[in-house]
């Protein structure tokens, strides 16, 4: 009986230790910093919108990417000036690493290890964006796969995998695209991991002679976590608007949630090209700089 009691006590003790260890593992992560997380999500919104614009701009500027002879002119509306003077619009050094008319086509956008500043947006970039086109840009169903090599946009490092695909036309006749990112990191404590799926409509794309009145309308969602293990999701509740050559999103609203509970909303403004936005948490509203 005594031997049984000792064994029973040992077993109960081991079970207790195991239960305690499990309880430690199941402890809730540290509380979510809502404002910081919303800042991180906003950075992702800006970077992905900017990424699409950079790729669209550069893709139009090289006949090889459009599947045309190198002697061809730039796409109508972008004009010879853009084709011959891309450095007036982007500081990237563009290297096409595949033979002409060979798909997939590999293109490297190199912003330099020390970085460079875009002439139009004054946005500092460094590192590389590596593109792989499965067919000519803007051809039916074309897509481009995107990876990053020590890429920074402003003060934010961004990596992972993204893909942009042409998905046809809107009823107004504007070109539309899907943009998906997975395994991306924004490298800040507020958003450590991120994935998103968005639809981008290239508005005013029919006014071919003037690209400066173009803008991109963005809808969709994202989800991710911070460095403490807190999970949250983003829903674009009013389409985001990114004007051509504007460094910021200038219009639209997003909602941040966790476990289906609304945490906050952010309003990007009324169309002005600036870094200001309005953040609302628990009914309290304040203006912030992105």
Coordinates of C-alpha atoms in Angstrom, one line a residue:
X1 CA 0.0 0.0 0.0
X2 CA 2.8 2.4 0.9
X3 CA 4.6 1.6 -2.4
X4 CA 1.4 2.3 -4.3
X5 CA 0.9 5.6 -2.4
X6 CA 4.4 6.8 -3.3
X7 CA 4.0 5.9 -6.9
X8 CA 0.6 7.6 -7.0
X9 CA 2.1 10.7 -5.5
X10 CA 4.9 10.8 -8.0
X11 CA 2.5 10.4 -10.9
X12 CA 0.2 13.1 -9.6
X13 CA 3.2 15.4 -9.2
X14 CA 4.3 14.7 -12.8
X15 CA 0.8 15.4 -14.1
X16 CA 0.7 18.6 -12.1
X17 CA 4.0 19.8 -13.6
X18 CA 2.8 18.9 -17.1
X19 CA -0.4 20.8 -16.5
X20 CA 1.5 23.8 -15.3
X21 CA 3.8 23.7 -18.3
X22 CA 0.8 23.6 -20.6
X23 CA -0.8 26.5 -18.9
X24 CA 2.4 28.5 -19.4
X25 CA 2.4 27.6 -23.1
X26 CA -1.3 28.6 -23.4
X27 CA -0.9 32.0 -21.7
X28 CA -2.3 34.8 -23.8
X29 CA 0.2 36.9 -25.7
X30 CA 1.0 40.4 -24.5
X31 CA -1.8 42.9 -25.2
X32 CA -2.0 44.3 -28.7
X33 CA -0.8 47.8 -29.3
X34 CA -3.7 48.9 -31.6
X35 CA -2.2 52.2 -32.7
X36 CA 1.2 50.7 -33.6
X37 CA -0.4 47.8 -35.4
X38 CA -2.6 50.1 -37.4
X39 CA 0.6 52.1 -38.3
X40 CA 2.2 48.9 -39.5
X41 CA -0.9 47.9 -41.6
X42 CA -0.9 51.4 -43.1
X43 CA 2.8 51.0 -44.1
X44 CA 1.9 47.7 -45.9
X45 CA -1.0 49.5 -47.7
X46 CA 1.4 52.2 -48.9
X47 CA 4.2 49.9 -49.9
X48 CA 2.0 47.5 -51.9
X49 CA 0.3 50.3 -53.7
X50 CA 3.6 51.9 -54.4
X51 CA 5.0 48.5 -55.5
X52 CA 2.3 48.2 -58.2
X53 CA 2.9 51.7 -59.5
X54 CA 6.6 51.1 -59.8
X55 CA 6.2 47.8 -61.7
X56 CA 3.5 49.3 -63.9
X57 CA 5.6 52.3 -64.7
X58 CA 8.8 50.4 -65.5
X59 CA 7.0 47.6 -67.4
X60 CA 5.5 50.2 -69.8
X61 CA 8.9 51.8 -70.3
X62 CA 10.7 48.8 -71.7
X63 CA 9.4 47.2 -75.0
X64 CA 11.0 43.9 -74.1
X65 CA 8.8 43.6 -71.0
X66 CA 5.8 44.3 -73.2
X67 CA 6.9 41.6 -75.7
X68 CA 7.8 44.1 -78.4
X69 CA 10.9 44.8 -80.4
X70 CA 13.5 47.0 -78.6
X71 CA 13.0 49.5 -81.5
X72 CA 9.4 49.9 -80.6
X73 CA 8.1 53.1 -79.0
X74 CA 6.9 53.2 -75.4
X75 CA 3.3 52.4 -74.7
X76 CA 0.9 55.1 -75.9
X77 CA 0.4 57.6 -73.2
X78 CA 3.7 57.2 -71.7
X79 CA 5.5 58.8 -74.6
X80 CA 9.0 58.9 -75.8
X81 CA 10.0 61.2 -72.9
X82 CA 9.3 58.6 -70.3
X83 CA 10.9 55.8 -72.3
X84 CA 14.1 57.9 -72.9
X85 CA 14.1 59.5 -69.4
X86 CA 12.9 57.0 -66.9
X87 CA 15.4 58.4 -64.4
X88 CA 13.1 61.4 -64.2
X89 CA 10.4 59.2 -62.7
X90 CA 12.2 56.3 -61.0
X91 CA 15.7 56.0 -59.5
X92 CA 15.8 52.2 -60.2
X93 CA 18.5 50.8 -62.3
X94 CA 16.7 48.2 -64.5
X95 CA 18.4 45.1 -65.7
X96 CA 16.6 42.6 -68.0
X97 CA 18.4 39.3 -67.4
X98 CA 16.5 37.1 -69.9
X99 CA 16.8 37.0 -73.7
X100 CA 14.1 38.9 -75.6
X101 CA 10.8 37.1 -76.1
X102 CA 11.8 34.3 -73.7
X103 CA 9.3 33.7 -71.0
X104 CA 9.5 33.8 -68.0
X105 CA 11.4 37.1 -68.3
X106 CA 13.5 38.0 -65.3
X107 CA 13.9 41.7 -64.5
X108 CA 15.9 43.2 -61.6
X109 CA 15.1 46.7 -60.2
X110 CA 18.2 47.8 -58.3
X111 CA 18.0 50.8 -56.0
X112 CA 21.5 50.3 -54.8
X113 CA 22.9 49.2 -51.4
X114 CA 23.1 52.8 -50.3
X115 CA 19.7 53.7 -51.6
X116 CA 18.4 56.4 -53.9
X117 CA 15.5 58.9 -53.9
X118 CA 12.8 58.9 -56.5
X119 CA 12.5 62.2 -58.3
X120 CA 8.7 62.4 -58.2
X121 CA 7.8 61.0 -54.8
X122 CA 11.1 61.8 -53.0
X123 CA 10.8 58.4 -51.5
X124 CA 14.0 56.8 -50.4
X125 CA 14.5 53.2 -51.6
X126 CA 17.4 50.7 -51.4
X127 CA 18.0 47.0 -52.2
X128 CA 16.4 45.1 -55.1
X129 CA 13.1 43.9 -56.4
X130 CA 13.3 40.8 -58.6
X131 CA 10.5 40.3 -61.1
X132 CA 9.5 37.3 -63.1
X133 CA 7.0 37.8 -65.9
X134 CA 5.2 34.8 -67.3
X135 CA 4.2 36.6 -70.4
X136 CA 4.2 40.2 -71.9
X137 CA 3.0 42.8 -69.5
X138 CA -0.7 43.7 -69.9
X139 CA -1.3 40.7 -72.3
X140 CA -4.4 38.7 -71.4
X141 CA -3.9 36.9 -68.1
X142 CA -0.3 38.0 -67.6
X143 CA 1.3 37.8 -64.1
X144 CA 4.5 38.9 -62.5
X145 CA 6.0 37.1 -59.5
X146 CA 7.9 39.4 -57.1
X147 CA 10.6 38.7 -54.5
X148 CA 12.8 41.1 -52.6
X149 CA 16.5 41.4 -51.7
X150 CA 17.2 43.6 -48.7
X151 CA 14.5 46.0 -50.0
X152 CA 13.7 49.1 -48.1
X153 CA 11.0 51.7 -48.8
X154 CA 11.6 54.7 -46.6
X155 CA 12.3 53.4 -43.1
X156 CA 10.6 50.1 -43.6
X157 CA 12.2 46.8 -44.8
X158 CA 9.9 44.6 -46.8
X159 CA 10.3 41.0 -47.9
X160 CA 8.4 37.9 -48.8
X161 CA 6.6 37.0 -52.0
X162 CA 4.0 38.9 -54.0
X163 CA 2.2 38.3 -57.3
X164 CA 0.4 40.7 -59.6
X165 CA -2.0 39.3 -62.2
X166 CA -4.0 41.0 -64.9
X167 CA -7.7 40.1 -64.4
X168 CA -9.4 42.0 -67.3
X169 CA -11.5 45.2 -67.4
X170 CA -14.0 46.8 -65.2
X171 CA -17.4 47.7 -66.6
X172 CA -16.0 51.2 -67.1
X173 CA -13.2 49.8 -69.3
X174 CA -10.4 50.3 -66.7
X175 CA -7.7 47.7 -66.3
X176 CA -7.8 45.7 -63.1
X177 CA -5.3 43.5 -61.4
X178 CA -5.1 41.2 -58.4
X179 CA -2.2 41.6 -55.9
X180 CA -1.4 38.8 -53.4
X181 CA 1.4 38.7 -50.9
X182 CA 2.3 36.0 -48.5
X183 CA 5.0 35.3 -46.0
X184 CA 5.8 39.0 -46.0
X185 CA 7.5 40.9 -43.2
X186 CA 7.4 44.6 -42.5
X187 CA 10.2 44.1 -39.9
X188 CA 8.7 46.1 -37.1
X189 CA 7.3 44.8 -33.8
X190 CA 3.8 46.0 -34.7
X191 CA 3.5 43.8 -37.8
X192 CA 5.9 40.9 -38.0
X193 CA 4.1 38.7 -40.5
X194 CA 1.5 39.7 -43.1
X195 CA -0.5 38.3 -46.0
X196 CA -3.0 40.2 -48.2
X197 CA -5.2 39.8 -51.2
X198 CA -6.2 43.0 -53.0
X199 CA -7.8 44.2 -56.3
X200 CA -6.3 47.2 -57.9
X201 CA -8.1 49.1 -60.6
X202 CA -6.0 51.4 -62.8
X203 CA -8.4 54.3 -63.1
X204 CA -8.2 56.9 -65.9
X205 CA -6.1 54.4 -67.8
X206 CA -8.2 55.2 -70.9
X207 CA -6.8 58.8 -71.0
X208 CA -3.7 57.6 -72.6
X209 CA -2.1 60.9 -73.4
X210 CA -1.9 61.9 -69.7
X211 CA -0.6 59.5 -67.0
X212 CA -0.5 62.2 -64.4
X213 CA -4.2 62.2 -63.8
X214 CA -4.2 58.4 -63.3
X215 CA -4.9 56.9 -59.9
X216 CA -5.2 53.4 -58.4
X217 CA -8.3 52.2 -56.6
X218 CA -7.6 49.4 -54.1
X219 CA -9.9 47.1 -52.3
X220 CA -9.4 43.8 -50.4
X221 CA -8.1 42.5 -47.1
X222 CA -5.0 41.5 -45.1
X223 CA -4.1 39.5 -42.0
X224 CA -1.1 39.1 -39.9
X225 CA 0.5 39.2 -36.4
X226 CA 2.9 41.2 -34.4
X227 CA 6.1 40.1 -32.8
X228 CA 4.3 39.1 -29.6
X229 CA 2.0 36.7 -31.4
X230 CA -1.2 38.8 -31.5
X231 CA -3.2 38.2 -34.6
X232 CA -5.4 40.7 -36.4
X233 CA -7.0 41.4 -39.8
X234 CA -7.6 44.4 -42.0
X235 CA -10.6 45.1 -44.2
X236 CA -10.7 47.9 -46.7
X237 CA -14.2 49.4 -46.1
X238 CA -13.9 52.2 -48.6
X239 CA -11.6 51.8 -51.6
X240 CA -8.1 53.3 -51.1
X241 CA -7.0 55.8 -53.6
X242 CA -3.3 56.1 -54.7
X243 CA -2.7 59.0 -57.1
X244 CA 0.0 58.7 -59.7
X245 CA 3.4 59.8 -58.3
X246 CA 2.0 60.6 -54.9
X247 CA 4.0 59.0 -52.0
X248 CA 0.9 58.4 -49.9
X249 CA -2.6 57.0 -50.0
X250 CA -4.9 60.0 -50.1
X251 CA -8.4 58.5 -49.6
X252 CA -10.3 55.5 -48.3
X253 CA -10.9 53.8 -45.0
X254 CA -9.7 50.5 -43.4
X255 CA -10.9 48.6 -40.3
X256 CA -8.6 46.6 -38.0
X257 CA -10.1 43.6 -36.2
X258 CA -9.0 40.8 -33.9
X259 CA -11.3 37.7 -33.3
X260 CA -14.0 39.6 -35.2
X261 CA -13.9 42.4 -32.7
X262 CA -13.3 45.9 -34.2
X263 CA -10.2 47.5 -32.8
X264 CA -10.0 50.7 -34.8
X265 CA -10.6 52.5 -38.1
X266 CA -8.3 54.7 -40.2
X267 CA -9.5 57.3 -42.7
X268 CA -6.8 58.3 -45.2
X269 CA -8.5 61.7 -46.0
X270 CA -10.4 63.5 -48.7
X271 CA -8.0 63.2 -51.6
X272 CA -5.1 65.5 -50.6
X273 CA -1.6 64.0 -51.3
X274 CA -0.2 64.1 -47.7
X275 CA 0.9 61.7 -45.0
X276 CA -2.0 62.6 -42.6
X277 CA -4.8 60.2 -41.6
X278 CA -7.5 60.0 -38.9
X279 CA -7.4 57.2 -36.4
X280 CA -10.5 56.2 -34.3
X281 CA -10.1 53.8 -31.3
X282 CA -13.0 53.2 -29.0
X283 CA -14.8 56.3 -30.3
X284 CA -11.8 58.5 -29.7
X285 CA -10.5 60.2 -32.9
X286 CA -7.1 61.8 -33.5
X287 CA -5.1 62.9 -36.5
X288 CA -1.8 61.1 -37.1
X289 CA 1.2 61.2 -39.4
X290 CA 2.0 58.1 -41.3

